[in-house]
PDB file of C-alpha atoms in Angstrom:
ATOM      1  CA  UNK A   1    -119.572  52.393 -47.891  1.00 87.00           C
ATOM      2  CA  UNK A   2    -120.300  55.709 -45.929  1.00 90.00           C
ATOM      3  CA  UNK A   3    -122.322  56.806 -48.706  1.00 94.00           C
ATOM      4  CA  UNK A   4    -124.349  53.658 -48.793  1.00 95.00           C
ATOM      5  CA  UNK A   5    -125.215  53.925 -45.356  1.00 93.00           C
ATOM      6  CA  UNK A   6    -125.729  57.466 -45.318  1.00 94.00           C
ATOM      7  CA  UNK A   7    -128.246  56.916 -48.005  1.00 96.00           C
ATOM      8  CA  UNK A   8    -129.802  54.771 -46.328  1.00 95.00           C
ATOM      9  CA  UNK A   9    -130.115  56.683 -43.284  1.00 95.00           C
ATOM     10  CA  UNK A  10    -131.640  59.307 -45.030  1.00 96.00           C
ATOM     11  CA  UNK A  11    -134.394  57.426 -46.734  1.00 97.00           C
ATOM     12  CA  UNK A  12    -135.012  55.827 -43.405  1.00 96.00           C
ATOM     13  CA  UNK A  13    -135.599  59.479 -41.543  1.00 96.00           C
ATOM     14  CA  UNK A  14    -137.490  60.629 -44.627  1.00 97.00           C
ATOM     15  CA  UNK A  15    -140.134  57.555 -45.107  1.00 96.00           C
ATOM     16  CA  UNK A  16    -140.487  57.756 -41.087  1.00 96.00           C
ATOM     17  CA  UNK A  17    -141.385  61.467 -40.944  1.00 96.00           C
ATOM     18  CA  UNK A  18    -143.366  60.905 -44.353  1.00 96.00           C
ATOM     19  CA  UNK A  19    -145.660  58.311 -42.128  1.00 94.00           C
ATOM     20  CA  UNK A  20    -145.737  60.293 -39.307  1.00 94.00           C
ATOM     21  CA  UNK A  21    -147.166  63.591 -41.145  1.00 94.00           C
ATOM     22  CA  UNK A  22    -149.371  61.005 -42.951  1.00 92.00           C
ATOM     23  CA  UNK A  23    -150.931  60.672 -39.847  1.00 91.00           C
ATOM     24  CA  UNK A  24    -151.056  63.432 -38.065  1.00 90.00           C
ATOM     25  CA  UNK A  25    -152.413  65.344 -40.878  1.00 91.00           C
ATOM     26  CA  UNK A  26    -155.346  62.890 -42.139  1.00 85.00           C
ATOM     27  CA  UNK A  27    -158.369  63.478 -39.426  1.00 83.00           C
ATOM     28  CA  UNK A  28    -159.311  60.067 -40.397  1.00 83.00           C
ATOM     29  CA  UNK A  29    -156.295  58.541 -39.541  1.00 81.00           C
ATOM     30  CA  UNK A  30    -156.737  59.666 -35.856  1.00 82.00           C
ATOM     31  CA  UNK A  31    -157.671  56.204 -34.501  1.00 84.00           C
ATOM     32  CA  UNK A  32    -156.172  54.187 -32.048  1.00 82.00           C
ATOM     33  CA  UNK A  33    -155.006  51.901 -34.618  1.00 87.00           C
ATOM     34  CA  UNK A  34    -153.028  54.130 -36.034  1.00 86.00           C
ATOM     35  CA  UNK A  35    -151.065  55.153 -33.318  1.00 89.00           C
ATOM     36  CA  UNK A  36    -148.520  52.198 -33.136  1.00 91.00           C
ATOM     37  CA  UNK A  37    -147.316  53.034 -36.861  1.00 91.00           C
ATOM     38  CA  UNK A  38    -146.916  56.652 -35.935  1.00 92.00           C
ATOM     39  CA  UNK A  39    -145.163  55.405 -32.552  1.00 94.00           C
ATOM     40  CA  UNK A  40    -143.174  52.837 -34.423  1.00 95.00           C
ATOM     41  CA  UNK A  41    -141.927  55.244 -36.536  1.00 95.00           C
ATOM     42  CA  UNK A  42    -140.667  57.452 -33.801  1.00 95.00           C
ATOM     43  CA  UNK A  43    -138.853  55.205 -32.597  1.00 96.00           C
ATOM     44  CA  UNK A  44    -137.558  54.225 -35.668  1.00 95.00           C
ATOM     45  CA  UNK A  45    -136.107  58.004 -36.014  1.00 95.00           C
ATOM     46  CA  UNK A  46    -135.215  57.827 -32.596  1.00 95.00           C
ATOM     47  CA  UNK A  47    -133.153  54.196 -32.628  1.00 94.00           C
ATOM     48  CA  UNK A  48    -131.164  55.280 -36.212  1.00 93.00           C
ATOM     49  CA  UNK A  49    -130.295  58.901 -35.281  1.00 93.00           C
ATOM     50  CA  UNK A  50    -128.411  57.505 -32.322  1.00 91.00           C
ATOM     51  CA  UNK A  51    -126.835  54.792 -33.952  1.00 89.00           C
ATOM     52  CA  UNK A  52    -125.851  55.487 -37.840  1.00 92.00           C
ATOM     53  CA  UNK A  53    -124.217  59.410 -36.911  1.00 91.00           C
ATOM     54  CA  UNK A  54    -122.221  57.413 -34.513  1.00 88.00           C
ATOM     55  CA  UNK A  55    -121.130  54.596 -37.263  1.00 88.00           C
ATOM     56  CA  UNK A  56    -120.915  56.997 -39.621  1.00 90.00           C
ATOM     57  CA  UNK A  57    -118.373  59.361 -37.893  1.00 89.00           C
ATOM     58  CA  UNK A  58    -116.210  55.877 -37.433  1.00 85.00           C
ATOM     59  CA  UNK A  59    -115.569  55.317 -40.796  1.00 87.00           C
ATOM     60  CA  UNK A  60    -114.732  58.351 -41.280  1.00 89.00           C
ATOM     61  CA  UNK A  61    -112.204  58.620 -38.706  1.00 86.00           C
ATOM     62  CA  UNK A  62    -108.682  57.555 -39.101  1.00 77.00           C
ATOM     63  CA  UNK A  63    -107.708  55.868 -35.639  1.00 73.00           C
ATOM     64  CA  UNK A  64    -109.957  52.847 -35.783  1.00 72.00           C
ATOM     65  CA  UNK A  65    -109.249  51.737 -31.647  1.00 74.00           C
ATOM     66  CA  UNK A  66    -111.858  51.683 -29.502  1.00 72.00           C
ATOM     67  CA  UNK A  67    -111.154  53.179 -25.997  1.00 72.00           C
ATOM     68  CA  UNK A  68    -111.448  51.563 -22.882  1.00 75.00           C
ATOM     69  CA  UNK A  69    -114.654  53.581 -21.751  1.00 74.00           C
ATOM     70  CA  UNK A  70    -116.350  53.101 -25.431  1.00 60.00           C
TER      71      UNK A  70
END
């Protein structure tokens, strides 16, 4: 299962950065319509790099408790 989801992650980060140099890079593509992709996408990296390292490192780990301040 870990390397399920850390495949997954990884095609996420890559197919995010992939739209946002898509962007950035195409002078056409400087419009105001394209900036909530780009800022979608952000986010995107943004919302999974906090959340799937996290999940991630639990499965790994042996003692599966969660602490009183988690």
């Amino acid at each position: 299962i870990f390397s399920l989801f850390l495949s997954m992650y990884l095609v996420n980060i890559l197919g995010n950065l992939i739209i946002i140099l898509a962007i950035s890079s195409d002078s056409h593509l400087h419009m105001s319509m394209y900036f909530l992709p780009c800022s979608l996408s952000v986010n995107d990296i943004c919302f999974s790099t906090r959340t799937v390292p996290m999940m991630l490192v639990n499965i790994l780990r042996q003692d599966q408790s969660i602490t009183y301040t988690g």
